Amino acid sequence: MYMDTSFVKAMADRFDLRGKVTSVRDYGDGHINDTFLVETRDADGVHDYILQRVNKNVFTDGQGLMQNMNAVTNYIRIALILSGGDPVREVLTLVPTREGKSYLFDEEGYVWRTTLRISDVFSYSVVVDGDQLFETGRAFGHFMRQLDRFDASELKETIPNFHNTPKRFEAFEKAVEEDKMCRRASVMPEIAFAMQYKEFAKTLVDQLEKGELPLRVTHNDTKINNVLMDKASGRAICVIDLDTVMPGLVAYDFGDSIRSGANPAAEDERDLSKVTMDFELYKAFANGYLEEAGSILTPAERRSLAIGAKMMTLECGVRFLTDYLEGDHYFKIHREGQNLDRARTQFKMVADMEKVWDEMLKVVE
Ligand code: ADP
Ligand code: GN1
Ligand code: MG
């Protein structure tokens, strides 16, 4: 989304940054928020910050969201200090506004916030080998364990029913029925593919309702680019994008990383012959995740990880297709048909998972 540079600079100026703002530029490739890299300068040199405008259509309770982010980052920071970790590089640090608040609202009601930019890092949008995904798995497993004793009742549900897959199907069926953009006829095979999974979609929420799976504090948006990696060592150092940290199932976190990481092609790749669910990458992620979090999971939760992989991939495909049918108002697009291409890659991965389903279960059990 285009935003006037002088406006973004003025927003940056409202935070208590070191020195004078010298530049702002678009940053990152998230589908939801608007992210900017801000550079400032003072007598000590150049300083970098990450400024974000939170998407108010997606996150309707900006205040609750920022309370969550404050609570979670403060909790992790204390744990890092007590355990000899690095509280500057291993957790996000919110920079206060000039009035001492941790965020501000602009005139249109958008939340703006600033974090210290963690330096000398990179993130993967696709991985090329298992070691990279093992590291990502370790990072998200570690994050879940860090929050194991965090009081979940402190957290607002920033997006209600975020991973309630049956509800996602309801929204999908409504979009199919309404066909606002007259796109339905062109996506009949994709609609049919998704509809085969309507029963399966209930699996995790049913298990949760029956008490077979525990609610924990989970990240819920464990796309692989939400882990920052240290340039020097290649090791994962910080989990970011904390807007959806709330009570959830471990299957969601495990699953969304497989969705985004076990495919060696891009999320919007048009050549589906390049898109696969790479079983070696799946195993690598599972090994990293379980190394960190395995000891606290119940047997039912372990089994649920594979289900989560299929569920999150299916759910995300359904969400992309819903958005395509509704006119692309949720996920940012950079070209026509991008959400449809995204849906197709997800469904291709689900189809691939069916071929190795028993092996997928075995790895996590
Ligand atoms: P979105 O919700 O839109 O995905 P993110 O919070 O993930 O937004 O931020 C977008 C990108 O900006 C990330 O993928 C990461 O590359 C970068 N980023 C965000 N915060 C920081 C930070 N504090 N330090 C360094 N890079 C960051
Ligand atoms: C969005 O913000 P980002 O790009 O990390 C979305 C996720 C999807 C993902 C698909 C709040 O994540 O749920 O899995 O796109 N985040 C939200 O790429 O809806
Ligand atoms: Mg992100």
mmCIF file of N, CA and C in Angstrom, residues 116-206:
data_model
loop_
_atom_site.group_PDB
_atom_site.id
_atom_site.type_symbol
_atom_site.label_atom_id
_atom_site.label_comp_id
_atom_site.label_asym_id
_atom_site.label_seq_id
_atom_site.Cartn_x
_atom_site.Cartn_y
_atom_site.Cartn_z
ATOM 1 N N LEU A 116 12.694 -1.781 18.269
ATOM 2 C CA LEU A 116 14.111 -1.689 17.906
ATOM 3 C C LEU A 116 14.338 -2.666 16.769
ATOM 4 N N ARG A 117 15.075 -2.255 15.757
ATOM 5 C CA ARG A 117 15.374 -3.207 14.692
ATOM 6 C C ARG A 117 16.503 -4.128 15.164
ATOM 7 N N ILE A 118 16.250 -5.394 15.092
ATOM 8 C CA ILE A 118 17.291 -6.352 15.454
ATOM 9 C C ILE A 118 18.260 -6.411 14.277
ATOM 10 N N SER A 119 19.533 -6.221 14.570
ATOM 11 C CA SER A 119 20.502 -6.045 13.477
ATOM 12 C C SER A 119 21.167 -7.363 13.095
ATOM 13 N N ASP A 120 21.755 -7.381 11.933
ATOM 14 C CA ASP A 120 22.532 -8.533 11.443
ATOM 15 C C ASP A 120 21.721 -9.828 11.463
ATOM 16 N N VAL A 121 20.519 -9.705 10.931
ATOM 17 C CA VAL A 121 19.643 -10.878 10.845
ATOM 18 C C VAL A 121 19.086 -11.002 9.433
ATOM 19 N N PHE A 122 18.493 -12.150 9.164
ATOM 20 C CA PHE A 122 17.755 -12.340 7.911
ATOM 21 C C PHE A 122 16.613 -13.296 8.235
ATOM 22 N N SER A 123 15.676 -13.436 7.288
ATOM 23 C CA SER A 123 14.636 -14.455 7.491
ATOM 24 C C SER A 123 14.398 -15.184 6.174
ATOM 25 N N TYR A 124 13.876 -16.390 6.284
ATOM 26 C CA TYR A 124 13.611 -17.193 5.090
ATOM 27 C C TYR A 124 12.181 -16.993 4.623
ATOM 28 N N SER A 125 12.010 -16.831 3.305
ATOM 29 C CA SER A 125 10.637 -16.962 2.802
ATOM 30 C C SER A 125 10.455 -18.369 2.243
ATOM 31 N N VAL A 126 11.536 -18.942 1.714
ATOM 32 C CA VAL A 126 11.554 -20.388 1.435
ATOM 33 C C VAL A 126 12.887 -20.922 1.951
ATOM 34 N N VAL A 127 12.904 -22.174 2.352
ATOM 35 C CA VAL A 127 14.184 -22.749 2.801
ATOM 36 C C VAL A 127 14.701 -23.690 1.713
ATOM 37 N N VAL A 128 16.014 -23.862 1.695
ATOM 38 C CA VAL A 128 16.553 -24.793 0.706
ATOM 39 C C VAL A 128 17.057 -26.085 1.339
ATOM 40 N N ASP A 129 17.313 -26.053 2.641
ATOM 41 C CA ASP A 129 17.708 -27.348 3.229
ATOM 42 C C ASP A 129 17.137 -27.548 4.632
ATOM 43 N N GLY A 130 17.229 -28.786 5.059
ATOM 44 C CA GLY A 130 16.614 -29.188 6.320
ATOM 45 C C GLY A 130 17.197 -28.481 7.533
ATOM 46 N N ASP A 131 18.497 -28.162 7.509
ATOM 47 C CA ASP A 131 19.097 -27.496 8.675
ATOM 48 C C ASP A 131 18.395 -26.166 8.953
ATOM 49 N N GLN A 132 18.020 -25.486 7.869
ATOM 50 C CA GLN A 132 17.361 -24.186 8.031
ATOM 51 C C GLN A 132 15.987 -24.362 8.686
ATOM 52 N N LEU A 133 15.295 -25.397 8.281
ATOM 53 C CA LEU A 133 13.954 -25.605 8.855
ATOM 54 C C LEU A 133 14.047 -26.207 10.262
ATOM 55 N N PHE A 134 15.097 -26.972 10.518
ATOM 56 C CA PHE A 134 15.344 -27.475 11.870
ATOM 57 C C PHE A 134 15.480 -26.283 12.821
ATOM 58 N N GLU A 135 16.254 -25.287 12.420
ATOM 59 C CA GLU A 135 16.447 -24.080 13.228
ATOM 60 C C GLU A 135 15.121 -23.366 13.474
ATOM 61 N N THR A 136 14.316 -23.270 12.426
ATOM 62 C CA THR A 136 13.018 -22.611 12.556
ATOM 63 C C THR A 136 12.146 -23.390 13.546
ATOM 64 N N GLY A 137 12.192 -24.704 13.447
ATOM 65 C CA GLY A 137 11.427 -25.555 14.364
ATOM 66 C C GLY A 137 11.866 -25.344 15.801
ATOM 67 N N ARG A 138 13.170 -25.271 15.996
ATOM 68 C CA ARG A 138 13.695 -25.024 17.348
ATOM 69 C C ARG A 138 13.159 -23.704 17.883
ATOM 70 N N ALA A 139 13.168 -22.686 17.019
ATOM 71 C CA ALA A 139 12.748 -21.350 17.460
ATOM 72 C C ALA A 139 11.288 -21.355 17.921
ATOM 73 N N PHE A 140 10.413 -21.953 17.139
ATOM 74 C CA PHE A 140 9.000 -21.930 17.529
ATOM 75 C C PHE A 140 8.724 -22.882 18.705
ATOM 76 N N GLY A 141 9.446 -23.982 18.771
ATOM 77 C CA GLY A 141 9.306 -24.883 19.916
ATOM 78 C C GLY A 141 9.752 -24.179 21.190
ATOM 79 N N HIS A 142 10.868 -23.468 21.080
ATOM 80 C CA HIS A 142 11.411 -22.733 22.224
ATOM 81 C C HIS A 142 10.442 -21.627 22.668
ATOM 82 N N PHE A 143 9.876 -20.932 21.689
ATOM 83 C CA PHE A 143 8.923 -19.846 21.984
ATOM 84 C C PHE A 143 7.734 -20.384 22.782
ATOM 85 N N MET A 144 7.224 -21.523 22.339
ATOM 86 C CA MET A 144 6.066 -22.116 23.024
ATOM 87 C C MET A 144 6.449 -22.480 24.462
ATOM 88 N N ARG A 145 7.650 -23.034 24.619
ATOM 89 C CA ARG A 145 8.086 -23.429 25.957
ATOM 90 C C ARG A 145 8.341 -22.200 26.850
ATOM 91 N N GLN A 146 8.878 -21.139 26.234
ATOM 92 C CA GLN A 146 9.107 -19.905 27.006
ATOM 93 C C GLN A 146 7.804 -19.401 27.625
ATOM 94 N N LEU A 147 6.690 -19.637 26.910
ATOM 95 C CA LEU A 147 5.406 -19.108 27.387
ATOM 96 C C LEU A 147 4.564 -20.164 28.096
ATOM 97 N N ASP A 148 5.197 -21.306 28.393
ATOM 98 C CA ASP A 148 4.456 -22.424 28.976
ATOM 99 C C ASP A 148 3.738 -22.039 30.269
ATOM 100 N N ARG A 149 4.369 -21.182 31.076
ATOM 101 C CA ARG A 149 3.749 -20.814 32.359
ATOM 102 C C ARG A 149 3.132 -19.429 32.353
ATOM 103 N N PHE A 150 3.065 -18.842 31.187
ATOM 104 C CA PHE A 150 2.443 -17.519 31.060
ATOM 105 C C PHE A 150 0.937 -17.671 31.289
ATOM 106 N N ASP A 151 0.363 -16.753 32.058
ATOM 107 C CA ASP A 151 -1.060 -16.839 32.367
ATOM 108 C C ASP A 151 -1.897 -16.434 31.144
ATOM 109 N N ALA A 152 -2.483 -17.443 30.511
ATOM 110 C CA ALA A 152 -3.201 -17.204 29.257
ATOM 111 C C ALA A 152 -4.408 -16.292 29.442
ATOM 112 N N SER A 153 -4.930 -16.229 30.681
ATOM 113 C CA SER A 153 -6.128 -15.407 30.890
ATOM 114 C C SER A 153 -5.784 -13.918 30.754
ATOM 115 N N GLU A 154 -4.488 -13.592 30.758
ATOM 116 C CA GLU A 154 -4.064 -12.198 30.551
ATOM 117 C C GLU A 154 -4.223 -11.767 29.094
ATOM 118 N N LEU A 155 -4.384 -12.745 28.199
ATOM 119 C CA LEU A 155 -4.339 -12.424 26.765
ATOM 120 C C LEU A 155 -5.718 -12.220 26.145
ATOM 121 N N LYS A 156 -5.831 -11.170 25.351
ATOM 122 C CA LYS A 156 -7.050 -10.944 24.559
ATOM 123 C C LYS A 156 -6.988 -11.863 23.339
ATOM 124 N N GLU A 157 -8.158 -12.285 22.857
ATOM 125 C CA GLU A 157 -8.212 -13.044 21.613
ATOM 126 C C GLU A 157 -8.231 -12.008 20.484
ATOM 127 N N THR A 158 -7.086 -11.779 19.850
ATOM 128 C CA THR A 158 -6.993 -10.631 18.922
ATOM 129 C C THR A 158 -7.788 -10.862 17.638
ATOM 130 N N ILE A 159 -7.893 -12.123 17.219
ATOM 131 C CA ILE A 159 -8.802 -12.455 16.108
ATOM 132 C C ILE A 159 -9.625 -13.662 16.569
ATOM 133 N N PRO A 160 -10.890 -13.428 16.931
ATOM 134 C CA PRO A 160 -11.697 -14.552 17.421
ATOM 135 C C PRO A 160 -11.803 -15.648 16.350
ATOM 136 N N ASN A 161 -11.728 -16.892 16.818
ATOM 137 C CA ASN A 161 -11.860 -18.060 15.916
ATOM 138 C C ASN A 161 -10.831 -18.097 14.796
ATOM 139 N N PHE A 162 -9.641 -17.570 15.084
ATOM 140 C CA PHE A 162 -8.613 -17.447 14.045
ATOM 141 C C PHE A 162 -8.337 -18.793 13.365
ATOM 142 N N HIS A 163 -8.150 -19.841 14.159
ATOM 143 C CA HIS A 163 -7.898 -21.162 13.564
ATOM 144 C C HIS A 163 -9.061 -22.127 13.784
ATOM 145 N N ASN A 164 -10.263 -21.564 13.838
ATOM 146 C CA ASN A 164 -11.443 -22.424 13.898
ATOM 147 C C ASN A 164 -11.778 -22.807 12.445
ATOM 148 N N THR A 165 -11.261 -23.938 12.021
ATOM 149 C CA THR A 165 -11.362 -24.297 10.598
ATOM 150 C C THR A 165 -12.814 -24.462 10.123
ATOM 151 N N PRO A 166 -13.703 -25.087 10.929
ATOM 152 C CA PRO A 166 -15.099 -25.148 10.461
ATOM 153 C C PRO A 166 -15.693 -23.761 10.209
ATOM 154 N N LYS A 167 -15.354 -22.791 11.059
ATOM 155 C CA LYS A 167 -15.858 -21.417 10.832
ATOM 156 C C LYS A 167 -15.265 -20.843 9.543
ATOM 157 N N ARG A 168 -14.012 -21.199 9.262
ATOM 158 C CA ARG A 168 -13.394 -20.748 8.001
ATOM 159 C C ARG A 168 -14.140 -21.344 6.807
ATOM 160 N N PHE A 169 -14.606 -22.576 6.973
ATOM 161 C CA PHE A 169 -15.392 -23.199 5.900
ATOM 162 C C PHE A 169 -16.737 -22.499 5.723
ATOM 163 N N GLU A 170 -17.329 -22.114 6.852
ATOM 164 C CA GLU A 170 -18.620 -21.395 6.761
ATOM 165 C C GLU A 170 -18.450 -20.123 5.933
ATOM 166 N N ALA A 171 -17.397 -19.380 6.238
ATOM 167 C CA ALA A 171 -17.145 -18.127 5.515
ATOM 168 C C ALA A 171 -16.881 -18.414 4.037
ATOM 169 N N PHE A 172 -16.184 -19.522 3.804
ATOM 170 C CA PHE A 172 -15.868 -19.924 2.430
ATOM 171 C C PHE A 172 -17.157 -20.246 1.658
ATOM 172 N N GLU A 173 -18.020 -21.053 2.275
ATOM 173 C CA GLU A 173 -19.260 -21.439 1.592
ATOM 174 C C GLU A 173 -20.142 -20.216 1.298
ATOM 175 N N LYS A 174 -20.105 -19.274 2.228
ATOM 176 C CA LYS A 174 -20.873 -18.035 2.013
ATOM 177 C C LYS A 174 -20.305 -17.279 0.801
ATOM 178 N N ALA A 175 -18.979 -17.226 0.738
ATOM 179 C CA ALA A 175 -18.346 -16.515 -0.388
ATOM 180 C C ALA A 175 -18.653 -17.207 -1.712
ATOM 181 N N VAL A 176 -18.685 -18.550 -1.675
ATOM 182 C CA VAL A 176 -19.003 -19.308 -2.889
ATOM 183 C C VAL A 176 -20.442 -18.984 -3.311
ATOM 184 N N GLU A 177 -21.325 -19.003 -2.324
ATOM 185 C CA GLU A 177 -22.730 -18.758 -2.613
ATOM 186 C C GLU A 177 -22.946 -17.347 -3.171
ATOM 187 N N GLU A 178 -22.347 -16.376 -2.519
ATOM 188 C CA GLU A 178 -22.575 -14.985 -2.930
ATOM 189 C C GLU A 178 -21.878 -14.647 -4.250
ATOM 190 N N ASP A 179 -20.708 -15.197 -4.434
ATOM 191 C CA ASP A 179 -19.946 -15.005 -5.683
ATOM 192 C C ASP A 179 -19.931 -13.544 -6.137
ATOM 193 N N LYS A 180 -19.555 -12.663 -5.201
ATOM 194 C CA LYS A 180 -19.625 -11.219 -5.432
ATOM 195 C C LYS A 180 -18.853 -10.738 -6.661
ATOM 196 N N MET A 181 -17.734 -11.400 -6.930
ATOM 197 C CA MET A 181 -16.871 -10.926 -8.026
ATOM 198 C C MET A 181 -17.094 -11.720 -9.317
ATOM 199 N N CYS A 182 -18.079 -12.619 -9.294
ATOM 200 C CA CYS A 182 -18.338 -13.498 -10.454
ATOM 201 C C CYS A 182 -17.094 -14.306 -10.824
ATOM 202 N N ARG A 183 -16.433 -14.837 -9.833
ATOM 203 C CA ARG A 183 -15.225 -15.626 -10.077
ATOM 204 C C ARG A 183 -15.450 -17.120 -9.858
ATOM 205 N N ARG A 184 -16.624 -17.463 -9.330
ATOM 206 C CA ARG A 184 -16.876 -18.842 -8.913
ATOM 207 C C ARG A 184 -16.682 -19.840 -10.047
ATOM 208 N N ALA A 185 -17.246 -19.510 -11.208
ATOM 209 C CA ALA A 185 -17.225 -20.472 -12.322
ATOM 210 C C ALA A 185 -15.796 -20.856 -12.703
ATOM 211 N N SER A 186 -14.859 -19.939 -12.465
ATOM 212 C CA SER A 186 -13.474 -20.205 -12.894
ATOM 213 C C SER A 186 -12.686 -21.006 -11.854
ATOM 214 N N VAL A 187 -13.272 -21.256 -10.692
ATOM 215 C CA VAL A 187 -12.507 -21.965 -9.650
ATOM 216 C C VAL A 187 -13.259 -23.192 -9.127
ATOM 217 N N MET A 188 -14.080 -23.787 -9.981
ATOM 218 C CA MET A 188 -14.850 -24.949 -9.537
ATOM 219 C C MET A 188 -13.952 -26.104 -9.055
ATOM 220 N N PRO A 189 -12.847 -26.438 -9.727
ATOM 221 C CA PRO A 189 -12.014 -27.546 -9.225
ATOM 222 C C PRO A 189 -11.445 -27.261 -7.826
ATOM 223 N N GLU A 190 -11.084 -26.008 -7.583
ATOM 224 C CA GLU A 190 -10.525 -25.650 -6.272
ATOM 225 C C GLU A 190 -11.612 -25.741 -5.195
ATOM 226 N N ILE A 191 -12.819 -25.277 -5.553
ATOM 227 C CA ILE A 191 -13.931 -25.354 -4.587
ATOM 228 C C ILE A 191 -14.208 -26.827 -4.258
ATOM 229 N N ALA A 192 -14.232 -27.654 -5.279
ATOM 230 C CA ALA A 192 -14.519 -29.076 -5.069
ATOM 231 C C ALA A 192 -13.429 -29.726 -4.219
ATOM 232 N N PHE A 193 -12.195 -29.352 -4.476
ATOM 233 C CA PHE A 193 -11.101 -29.915 -3.676
ATOM 234 C C PHE A 193 -11.304 -29.584 -2.195
ATOM 235 N N ALA A 194 -11.559 -28.322 -1.910
ATOM 236 C CA ALA A 194 -11.714 -27.893 -0.519
ATOM 237 C C ALA A 194 -12.895 -28.610 0.144
ATOM 238 N N MET A 195 -14.009 -28.722 -0.576
ATOM 239 C CA MET A 195 -15.221 -29.265 0.035
ATOM 240 C C MET A 195 -15.085 -30.726 0.474
ATOM 241 N N GLN A 196 -14.140 -31.445 -0.154
ATOM 242 C CA GLN A 196 -13.906 -32.835 0.293
ATOM 243 C C GLN A 196 -13.451 -32.880 1.751
ATOM 244 N N TYR A 197 -12.929 -31.742 2.242
ATOM 245 C CA TYR A 197 -12.323 -31.716 3.574
ATOM 246 C C TYR A 197 -13.227 -31.109 4.645
ATOM 247 N N LYS A 198 -14.487 -30.951 4.317
ATOM 248 C CA LYS A 198 -15.381 -30.283 5.270
ATOM 249 C C LYS A 198 -15.485 -31.065 6.587
ATOM 250 N N GLU A 199 -15.530 -32.379 6.516
ATOM 251 C CA GLU A 199 -15.604 -33.195 7.736
ATOM 252 C C GLU A 199 -14.272 -33.153 8.488
ATOM 253 N N PHE A 200 -13.196 -33.365 7.736
ATOM 254 C CA PHE A 200 -11.847 -33.333 8.344
ATOM 255 C C PHE A 200 -11.621 -32.014 9.103
ATOM 256 N N ALA A 201 -12.181 -30.925 8.550
ATOM 257 C CA ALA A 201 -11.961 -29.596 9.138
ATOM 258 C C ALA A 201 -12.348 -29.526 10.617
ATOM 259 N N LYS A 202 -13.220 -30.459 11.052
ATOM 260 C CA LYS A 202 -13.700 -30.406 12.447
ATOM 261 C C LYS A 202 -12.753 -31.079 13.433
ATOM 262 N N THR A 203 -11.773 -31.827 12.911
ATOM 263 C CA THR A 203 -10.978 -32.713 13.767
ATOM 264 C C THR A 203 -10.390 -32.026 14.999
ATOM 265 N N LEU A 204 -9.686 -30.926 14.788
ATOM 266 C CA LEU A 204 -8.978 -30.333 15.932
ATOM 267 C C LEU A 204 -9.926 -29.622 16.896
ATOM 268 N N VAL A 205 -10.890 -28.862 16.364
ATOM 269 C CA VAL A 205 -11.812 -28.175 17.287
ATOM 270 C C VAL A 205 -12.637 -29.187 18.083
ATOM 271 N N ASP A 206 -12.966 -30.313 17.476
ATOM 272 C CA ASP A 206 -13.692 -31.373 18.208
ATOM 273 C C ASP A 206 -12.828 -31.916 19.351
#
